[in-house]
Amino acid sequence: MKDNYKSKNNILIFFLTALILAILYCLFVIPAVKTPDTKQTQHGLFTGFDNSAISWLLPVLLVIAVCVILSRSVGRRSSRMMSFGKSSAKVYVKAQTGKTFEDVAGQDEAKEALKEIVDFLHDPEKYSGIGAFLPKGALLVGPPGTGKTLLAQAVAGEADVPFFSISGSEFVEMFVGVGAAKVRDLFRQASEKAPCIVFIDEIDAIGKKREGHTGSSDEREQTLNQLLTEMDGFDGKKGVVILAATNRPESLDPALLRPGRFDRRIPAELPDMAGRKAILAVHAKKVRTDPDIDFDSVARATAGASGAELANIINESALRAVRNGRNSVTQADLEESIEVVIAGYQRKNAVISPKERKIIACHEIGHALVAAIQKDSAPIHKITIIPRTSGALGYTLQVDEGDKFLMTKEEALARITVLTGGRAAEELIFGTCTSGASNDIEKATQIAKAMVTRFGMSEKFGMMALETMNDRYLGGNVSLICAQETAYQIDNEVKEIIRQCFEKACDILRQNVGKLCELTDHLLEKETLSGIEFMSIIAEK
Ligand code: ADP
Ligand code: MG
Ligand code: ZN
């Protein structure tokens, strides 16, 4: 920023000077040269001057002035050139990030590992006395929003040592060699300040696998090579620890991960129930809440949410409280903002015809009823037909009792059956089908396909891997690793699984048509049913 401003100033001064000189030249010199002897000339302003003196003095002055200005500006620019390869790492001292391990909830394993590093930097003798040395580098891996950057900032806050923070993309430059120069400079600065911590965020920007001959990757490769060289170059005992964060560990060059470089992997996974509750509590401290807030139920309803999403839920609920003219956050605010984060805001002014509303209600009750009657489904938490900005016209929320890490074959099939329940109800009651099931169809296909290709849950293929998952932390795009012919068979198998589940959903609903109609009317009237209300109505009948 500053540099840019200065150089603009330079150029401006240079042009102004040149302009003034040019004007002076036009005013004095040209007239003087044109009319060498005539004393009565009317052109020049200072006609009384000795023209011959001006005619040689001015050009000389002009040349000198231009030379001086040029040399100065070139001098400055070349000093700018010299700073071209300087890294722009921010150096933090203790108080600056203001974050400590207190701010990071859950993530106990990660904190443990990082505490050890901080401890080492505080008191290296304790470790070297026994002959232990710490890894040079540690890699924080995990899905987006799980607090990797936050953890690094907390380390900066905890450690009484300088903390260099830089993002991997800052090394990516247009010109070959500049990124490498920046890496060199970063490590030079770091070894001067040792003991210290260097943090490279989103390291996959420079650490991607080096591949064949793509041609355009010269610069990136040089930068990566330089990083590898520097990591080997410095002495581990000196006390420079390199932290890096990424959500694409699979794409990193294996050379980065070998022992002696980033050999320690610190996972920052999505939080479990207890973790979610703790994260909610940390963020709720920053807002005023009612005393009877129940974070347990919020944590239960947010399975799969990242720390960043939970922080967002708290903030949304505070915003909602303000919007409604209250000065503290209630449980209802929290419940609503979970849905805002999952499905978007309510579309209050969406106009939906009575006929369509009826179809939507019937569709949602179809899902809920199938889920309630089957035994391997998670309990219903909420059913609503209030449209949301995400495009959902209604939805049925199921919430597991506790954390789930495994899915059995029965549960997978039950989920597909529930997903097909919406369409089944539409067909049963209205004798036709609508486009409203498109999202259900997509999800059901995903699960069925994973069952066949990755979970080994189909009889036809058994335990054969047919797909691999890339970028596990980024939603995981999958790619087939089988022959064309097999792909054809996979599709048939998937189709068969979904068909059977759909049949089952139709059966369940056919046997409970009375309940389906009654609950549909009930939902149409109330717009939203809680899980408890829903179950009590079923139990009544
Ligand atoms: P990442 O770098 O892993 O993508 P960040 O560290 O940038 O994620 O996290 C984004 C935000 O999410 C943080 O600023 C913080 O408010 C919140 N957050 C994430 N994980 C946690 C956690 N474990 N405890 C408290 N807050 C968290
Ligand atoms: Mg980050
Ligand atoms: Zn549906």
XYZ file of C-alpha atoms and ligand atoms in Angstrom:
570
model
C 0.000 0.000 0.000
C 2.569 2.453 1.193
C 5.017 1.585 -1.542
C 2.472 2.119 -4.196
C 1.530 5.494 -2.856
C 5.141 6.654 -2.791
C 5.862 5.598 -6.340
C 2.757 7.386 -7.555
C 3.993 10.506 -5.835
C 7.375 10.175 -7.516
C 5.876 9.943 -10.930
C 3.667 12.952 -10.258
C 6.599 15.130 -9.127
C 8.605 14.030 -12.102
C 5.904 15.015 -14.569
C 5.201 18.332 -12.886
C 8.871 19.298 -12.979
C 9.149 18.289 -16.583
C 6.068 20.341 -17.412
C 7.372 23.486 -15.681
C 10.724 23.151 -17.385
C 9.056 22.694 -20.740
C 6.955 25.818 -20.218
C 9.999 27.854 -19.162
C 11.856 26.618 -22.220
C 9.017 27.654 -24.512
C 8.705 31.070 -22.930
C 12.365 32.081 -22.880
C 14.600 29.966 -24.966
C 12.631 29.550 -28.146
C 11.878 33.263 -28.559
C 15.447 34.092 -27.647
C 16.892 31.781 -30.234
C 14.480 32.898 -32.895
C 15.293 36.595 -32.473
C 18.977 36.755 -31.617
C 19.762 40.459 -32.245
C 16.576 42.465 -32.316
C 16.199 44.471 -29.126
C 12.578 45.312 -29.959
C 11.337 41.784 -29.770
C 7.854 41.489 -28.228
C 7.869 37.697 -27.674
C 9.708 37.168 -24.430
C 8.346 38.485 -21.182
C 11.690 39.667 -19.886
C 12.756 41.439 -22.959
C 15.353 43.370 -21.003
C 17.449 40.249 -20.326
C 20.566 39.336 -22.115
C 19.109 36.779 -24.465
C 22.351 35.150 -25.430
C 23.117 34.241 -21.803
C 19.680 32.662 -21.340
C 19.970 30.729 -24.540
C 22.844 28.609 -23.231
C 22.184 28.742 -19.499
C 18.667 27.393 -19.596
C 19.297 24.226 -21.643
C 22.213 23.375 -19.377
C 20.112 23.854 -16.244
C 17.351 21.866 -17.813
C 19.625 18.941 -18.637
C 21.088 18.951 -15.118
C 17.652 19.086 -13.529
C 16.343 16.223 -15.636
C 19.422 14.164 -14.840
C 19.025 14.715 -11.109
C 15.347 13.856 -11.102
C 15.810 10.819 -13.271
C 18.641 9.437 -11.214
C 16.676 9.938 -8.018
C 13.544 8.258 -9.228
C 15.465 5.387 -10.788
C 17.369 5.004 -7.543
C 14.134 4.760 -5.626
C 12.609 2.400 -8.071
C 15.576 0.098 -7.986
C 15.327 -0.024 -4.219
C 11.739 -1.050 -4.796
C 12.953 -3.754 -7.146
C 15.210 -4.978 -4.386
C 12.216 -5.435 -2.085
C 10.380 -7.426 -4.759
C 11.210 -10.765 -3.231
C 10.463 -9.680 0.333
C 7.872 -11.755 2.102
C 4.972 -9.860 3.546
C 4.579 -12.096 6.589
C 2.857 -10.408 9.483
C 4.744 -10.667 12.730
C 2.605 -10.984 15.811
C 3.628 -10.535 19.369
C 1.651 -11.842 22.246
C -1.158 -9.369 22.711
C -1.925 -8.803 19.076
C -4.190 -11.622 17.997
C -5.911 -11.524 21.358
C -6.753 -15.215 20.920
C -5.759 -17.941 23.371
C -6.568 -21.610 23.734
C -9.563 -20.512 25.817
C -11.183 -19.237 22.639
C -10.949 -22.624 20.972
C -13.595 -24.995 22.230
C -13.363 -28.725 21.686
C -10.447 -29.771 19.449
C -8.698 -31.236 22.459
C -6.234 -33.390 20.530
C -5.172 -30.472 18.400
C -4.735 -28.235 21.427
C -2.716 -30.914 23.190
C -0.308 -31.221 20.291
C 0.050 -27.475 19.890
C 0.561 -26.938 23.615
C 3.537 -29.214 23.420
C 5.033 -27.047 20.716
C 4.414 -23.873 22.707
C 5.944 -25.511 25.745
C 9.008 -26.527 23.785
C 9.568 -22.981 22.630
C 9.245 -21.678 26.179
C 11.665 -24.137 27.650
C 13.790 -25.994 25.084
C 16.206 -27.337 27.723
C 13.499 -29.501 29.229
C 13.339 -31.370 25.936
C 16.960 -31.329 24.848
C 18.022 -32.532 28.304
C 16.423 -35.881 27.693
C 17.520 -35.969 24.080
C 14.135 -35.345 22.518
C 13.625 -32.962 19.686
C 10.373 -31.701 18.329
C 9.190 -32.121 14.768
C 10.110 -29.181 12.604
C 6.685 -28.856 11.164
C 3.088 -29.652 12.005
C 0.228 -29.703 9.581
C -3.285 -28.783 10.678
C -5.774 -30.635 8.506
C -9.557 -30.605 8.543
C -12.688 -29.377 6.793
C -13.258 -25.625 6.365
C -14.454 -23.758 9.429
C -13.173 -26.175 12.040
C -10.861 -23.616 13.601
C -7.483 -24.279 11.980
C -6.637 -20.630 11.526
C -8.089 -19.924 14.955
C -5.835 -22.570 16.522
C -2.773 -21.031 14.935
C -3.780 -17.598 16.207
C -4.248 -19.088 19.659
C -0.731 -20.505 19.482
C 0.494 -17.020 18.647
C -1.348 -15.709 21.670
C 0.007 -18.396 23.964
C 3.597 -18.453 22.816
C 5.898 -15.779 24.119
C 7.816 -15.913 20.876
C 7.482 -14.085 17.558
C 4.862 -15.535 15.289
C 5.098 -15.122 11.533
C 1.813 -15.592 9.732
C 1.491 -15.779 5.965
C -0.977 -17.286 3.555
C 0.186 -19.756 0.933
C -1.343 -17.712 -1.848
C 0.947 -14.788 -1.005
C 3.831 -16.799 -2.426
C 2.105 -17.260 -5.736
C 3.617 -14.736 -8.122
C 3.512 -13.935 -11.766
C 7.269 -14.082 -12.301
C 9.375 -17.177 -11.941
C 11.636 -16.955 -8.936
C 9.796 -14.300 -6.955
C 7.851 -16.785 -4.849
C 11.053 -18.657 -4.102
C 12.738 -15.412 -3.079
C 9.871 -14.705 -0.715
C 10.262 -18.118 0.886
C 14.001 -17.475 1.322
C 13.313 -14.130 2.900
C 10.683 -15.540 5.266
C 13.073 -18.166 6.562
C 15.922 -15.671 6.858
C 13.741 -13.458 9.032
C 12.529 -16.434 11.036
C 16.002 -17.766 11.785
C 17.059 -14.285 12.925
C 14.154 -14.202 15.365
C 14.445 -17.841 16.562
C 12.905 -19.270 18.659
C 9.756 -18.477 16.762
C 6.775 -19.939 14.925
C 6.070 -19.639 11.223
C 2.475 -20.265 10.162
C 1.598 -20.866 6.520
C -2.193 -20.865 6.069
C -3.794 -22.691 3.117
C -0.472 -24.280 2.209
C -2.033 -26.229 -0.680
C -1.686 -23.044 -2.752
C 2.046 -23.739 -3.013
C 2.323 -27.329 -1.852
C 0.341 -29.094 -4.574
C 1.765 -32.265 -6.041
C 4.297 -31.617 -8.738
C 2.973 -33.195 -11.865
C 4.302 -34.148 -15.318
C 4.935 -31.392 -17.800
C 2.121 -28.941 -17.558
C 4.505 -26.149 -18.452
C 2.838 -23.329 -16.587
C 3.738 -24.588 -13.133
C 7.394 -23.547 -13.162
C 6.949 -20.783 -10.666
C 4.960 -22.895 -8.240
C 7.451 -25.706 -8.429
C 10.365 -23.423 -7.741
C 8.554 -21.996 -4.743
C 7.820 -25.467 -3.426
C 11.404 -26.604 -3.992
C 12.650 -23.593 -2.124
C 10.310 -24.363 0.777
C 11.571 -27.955 0.911
C 15.179 -26.795 0.841
C 14.631 -24.251 3.574
C 12.859 -26.757 5.798
C 15.823 -29.090 5.493
C 18.286 -26.297 5.852
C 17.640 -24.990 9.306
C 18.528 -26.670 12.514
C 15.593 -28.136 14.417
C 17.230 -27.393 17.747
C 17.329 -23.708 17.004
C 13.628 -23.440 17.697
C 11.859 -22.509 14.505
C 8.597 -24.431 14.316
C 6.595 -24.355 11.129
C 2.842 -24.738 11.301
C 0.708 -25.046 8.223
C -3.001 -25.492 7.616
C -4.870 -27.049 4.741
C -8.167 -28.687 3.915
C -6.741 -30.646 1.010
C -4.032 -32.829 2.537
C -4.374 -35.406 -0.265
C -3.269 -32.890 -2.838
C -0.037 -31.999 -1.045
C 3.268 -33.080 -2.506
C 4.468 -36.221 -0.709
C 7.876 -34.619 -0.268
C 6.303 -32.089 2.106
C 4.947 -34.846 4.306
C 8.015 -36.958 4.745
C 9.706 -37.166 8.170
C 11.737 -34.090 8.945
C 9.285 -31.772 7.277
C 5.555 -31.676 8.055
C 5.645 -35.056 9.666
C 3.146 -34.353 12.386
C -0.465 -34.164 11.368
C -2.876 -32.410 13.693
C -6.482 -33.176 12.795
C -9.147 -30.515 13.280
C -12.291 -32.516 12.711
C -15.917 -31.452 12.739
C -17.032 -31.178 16.365
C -19.070 -33.913 18.087
C -22.022 -33.213 20.403
C -19.884 -32.156 23.338
C -17.658 -30.101 21.048
C -20.633 -28.327 19.501
C -22.018 -27.512 22.900
C -18.686 -26.109 24.021
C -18.314 -24.007 20.865
C -21.841 -22.637 21.311
C -20.995 -21.751 24.897
C -17.792 -19.938 23.895
C -19.585 -17.831 21.325
C -22.673 -17.284 23.469
C -20.468 -15.560 26.020
C -20.172 -12.686 23.574
C -23.937 -12.091 23.403
C -26.561 -11.538 26.088
C -28.753 -14.629 26.452
C -31.745 -15.647 28.516
C -30.720 -17.675 31.561
C -32.729 -20.757 30.549
C -31.044 -21.394 27.217
C -30.662 -25.073 26.408
C -27.534 -25.559 24.322
C -27.984 -29.324 24.439
C -30.927 -29.269 22.078
C -29.150 -26.858 19.735
C -26.068 -29.057 19.707
C -28.227 -32.090 18.993
C -29.971 -30.408 16.082
C -26.737 -29.300 14.422
C -25.011 -32.594 13.688
C -22.359 -32.046 11.045
C -22.103 -28.279 11.565
C -18.609 -26.770 11.738
C -17.382 -24.325 14.357
C -17.779 -21.485 11.912
C -21.413 -22.412 11.286
C -22.119 -22.609 15.017
C -20.566 -19.167 15.519
C -22.809 -17.994 12.720
C -25.902 -19.484 14.391
C -25.188 -17.540 17.578
C -24.699 -14.341 15.655
C -27.861 -14.865 13.601
C -29.876 -15.392 16.766
C -28.497 -12.184 18.283
C -29.437 -10.327 15.099
C -32.926 -11.807 15.239
C -33.328 -10.694 18.857
C -32.411 -7.135 17.885
C -34.759 -7.244 14.909
C -37.602 -8.197 17.229
C -36.777 -5.424 19.665
C -35.521 -7.635 22.472
C -32.299 -7.216 24.356
C -31.393 -10.828 24.947
C -31.324 -14.018 22.913
C -34.062 -16.589 23.541
C -34.303 -20.272 22.760
C -36.692 -19.475 19.907
C -34.067 -17.202 18.332
C -31.586 -20.061 18.409
C -34.056 -22.553 16.951
C -34.917 -20.194 14.136
C -31.324 -19.363 13.305
C -30.420 -23.044 13.046
C -32.959 -23.196 10.258
C -31.662 -19.977 8.735
C -28.188 -21.478 8.551
C -29.459 -24.816 7.249
C -32.177 -23.676 4.872
C -32.095 -19.887 4.569
C -34.531 -17.207 5.735
C -38.292 -17.575 5.737
C -39.953 -16.312 2.604
C -42.891 -14.685 4.308
C -44.400 -13.129 1.211
C -44.154 -16.129 -1.068
C -47.605 -16.739 -2.528
C -48.395 -20.419 -2.810
C -51.772 -21.571 -4.067
C -53.915 -23.677 -1.682
C -53.667 -26.665 -3.995
C -49.855 -26.527 -3.995
C -49.700 -26.019 -0.262
C -51.727 -29.162 0.121
C -49.327 -31.130 -2.049
C -46.346 -29.801 -0.122
C -47.908 -30.681 3.227
C -48.783 -34.139 2.023
C -45.230 -34.632 0.738
C -43.642 -33.640 4.050
C -46.022 -35.788 6.103
C -45.130 -38.624 3.752
C -41.466 -38.311 4.771
C -42.310 -37.977 8.448
C -44.747 -40.850 8.567
C -42.359 -43.255 6.859
C -39.618 -42.190 9.259
C -41.865 -42.642 12.295
C -43.156 -46.062 11.317
C -39.860 -47.612 10.199
C -37.596 -48.724 12.970
C -34.143 -47.666 11.739
C -34.907 -43.974 11.255
C -33.849 -41.050 13.394
C -36.700 -39.380 15.337
C -38.596 -36.463 13.797
C -37.564 -33.078 15.175
C -39.676 -30.735 13.124
C -41.944 -30.581 10.084
C -42.688 -27.300 8.371
C -44.224 -25.968 5.176
C -42.909 -22.420 5.527
C -40.872 -21.759 2.381
C -37.219 -20.741 2.738
C -34.882 -18.642 0.632
C -32.839 -21.716 -0.257
C -35.748 -22.766 -2.464
C -37.084 -25.374 -0.054
C -40.879 -25.226 0.069
C -41.011 -27.230 3.254
C -38.900 -29.770 5.034
C -38.819 -32.485 7.628
C -35.969 -32.399 10.113
C -34.774 -35.613 11.700
C -32.334 -35.499 14.590
C -30.332 -38.399 15.946
C -30.248 -38.927 19.684
C -26.489 -38.931 20.019
C -23.464 -38.746 17.773
C -23.314 -41.223 14.980
C -20.082 -42.286 13.405
C -21.225 -45.384 11.583
C -24.164 -46.087 9.338
C -25.487 -49.632 9.146
C -26.916 -51.046 5.965
C -30.385 -50.983 7.518
C -30.015 -47.313 8.416
C -28.820 -46.461 4.935
C -31.823 -48.212 3.407
C -34.131 -46.563 5.936
C -32.811 -43.143 4.945
C -33.453 -43.814 1.288
C -36.936 -45.037 2.139
C -37.685 -41.851 4.082
C -36.393 -39.768 1.172
C -38.713 -41.556 -1.241
C -41.645 -41.141 1.188
C -42.454 -37.652 -0.097
C -42.978 -38.761 -3.673
C -44.825 -41.880 -2.515
C -47.360 -39.751 -0.608
C -47.892 -37.457 -3.607
C -48.606 -40.409 -5.859
C -50.855 -42.093 -3.349
C -53.066 -39.086 -2.597
C -52.949 -37.006 -5.780
C -52.245 -39.728 -8.312
C -49.493 -37.674 -9.879
C -45.973 -36.562 -9.115
C -44.366 -33.110 -8.879
C -40.922 -31.588 -9.297
C -40.791 -31.002 -5.524
C -39.004 -34.285 -4.962
C -35.909 -33.410 -6.985
C -33.718 -32.796 -3.958
C -34.889 -36.016 -2.308
C -34.095 -37.959 -5.459
C -30.605 -36.530 -5.610
C -29.854 -37.396 -1.998
C -31.331 -40.882 -2.266
C -29.211 -41.572 -5.351
C -26.095 -40.367 -3.563
C -26.633 -42.692 -0.630
C -27.539 -45.663 -2.824
C -24.477 -45.096 -4.998
C -22.165 -44.835 -2.015
C -23.648 -48.072 -0.676
C -22.768 -49.858 -3.883
C -19.441 -48.294 -4.766
C -17.817 -47.458 -1.450
C -19.507 -49.154 1.496
C -19.605 -52.638 0.045
C -23.303 -52.972 0.893
C -24.623 -54.515 -2.292
C -24.795 -58.234 -2.877
C -23.786 -57.945 -6.494
C -20.382 -56.348 -5.955
C -19.661 -57.117 -2.333
C -16.566 -55.506 -0.906
C -15.162 -54.038 -4.044
C -14.026 -50.433 -4.217
C -15.553 -48.879 -7.295
C -15.084 -45.237 -6.466
C -12.452 -43.209 -4.695
C -13.053 -40.007 -2.850
C -10.882 -36.976 -3.483
C -10.797 -33.965 -1.175
C -12.484 -35.683 1.714
C -12.605 -32.448 3.667
C -14.217 -30.433 0.902
C -17.394 -32.416 0.443
C -15.532 -35.119 -1.440
C -16.005 -35.338 -5.163
C -15.866 -38.978 -6.121
C -14.458 -40.570 -9.235
C -15.182 -44.025 -10.604
C -12.309 -46.487 -10.749
C -13.881 -49.275 -12.709
C -14.558 -50.335 -16.252
C -17.289 -48.758 -18.371
C -19.238 -51.976 -18.262
C -19.153 -52.073 -14.475
C -20.383 -48.495 -14.372
C -23.429 -49.619 -16.304
C -24.069 -52.378 -13.780
C -23.587 -49.980 -10.889
C -26.327 -47.781 -12.287
C -28.662 -50.753 -12.492
C -27.882 -51.744 -8.937
C -28.501 -48.199 -7.678
C -31.774 -48.076 -9.554
C -32.838 -51.360 -8.003
C -32.032 -50.234 -4.436
C -34.031 -47.039 -4.832
C -36.936 -48.874 -6.453
C -37.183 -51.316 -3.577
C -37.077 -48.509 -1.016
C -39.778 -46.626 -2.893
C -41.981 -49.715 -2.899
C -41.507 -50.052 0.820
C -42.428 -46.392 1.399
C -45.556 -46.830 -0.735
C -46.531 -49.893 1.307
C -46.106 -48.093 4.594
C -48.186 -45.135 3.458
C -50.879 -47.281 1.884
C -51.396 -48.980 5.209
C -51.628 -45.625 6.974
C -53.599 -43.543 4.514
C -55.947 -42.337 7.239
C -53.108 -40.935 9.327
C -51.506 -39.417 6.273
C -54.629 -37.399 5.434
C -55.296 -36.347 8.989
C -51.737 -35.220 9.648
C -51.689 -33.375 6.338
C -54.736 -31.353 7.376
C -53.156 -30.690 10.729
C -49.923 -29.452 9.178
C -51.834 -27.258 6.706
C -53.533 -25.595 9.619
C -50.481 -25.111 11.863
C -47.714 -24.743 9.219
C -45.127 -26.132 11.643
C -45.264 -29.244 13.788
C -42.680 -30.149 16.377
C -41.542 -33.742 16.709
C -43.375 -34.095 20.016
C -46.688 -32.837 18.602
C -46.314 -35.117 15.618
C -45.648 -38.218 17.695
C -48.511 -37.484 20.080
C -50.959 -37.249 17.177
C -49.714 -40.574 15.822
C -50.012 -42.194 19.226
C -53.601 -40.949 19.598
C -54.833 -42.692 16.503
P -10.583 -22.778 9.217
O -9.316 -22.016 9.165
O -10.442 -24.158 9.778
O -11.339 -22.812 7.927
P -11.308 -20.752 11.089
O -10.236 -20.986 12.082
O -11.107 -19.610 10.187
O -11.576 -22.069 10.243
O -12.682 -20.640 11.878
C -13.646 -19.689 11.524
C -14.410 -19.235 12.743
O -15.198 -20.284 13.278
C -13.524 -18.803 13.881
O -13.185 -17.464 13.768
C -14.393 -19.066 15.100
O -15.231 -17.968 15.359
C -15.251 -20.222 14.692
N -14.724 -21.491 15.221
C -14.326 -22.549 14.484
N -13.928 -23.565 15.267
C -14.050 -23.139 16.541
C -13.797 -23.738 17.819
N -13.313 -24.983 17.936
N -14.060 -23.006 18.917
C -14.545 -21.765 18.819
N -14.794 -21.142 17.650
C -14.568 -21.810 16.513
Mg -8.445 -20.991 7.622
Zn -39.102 -34.152 0.114
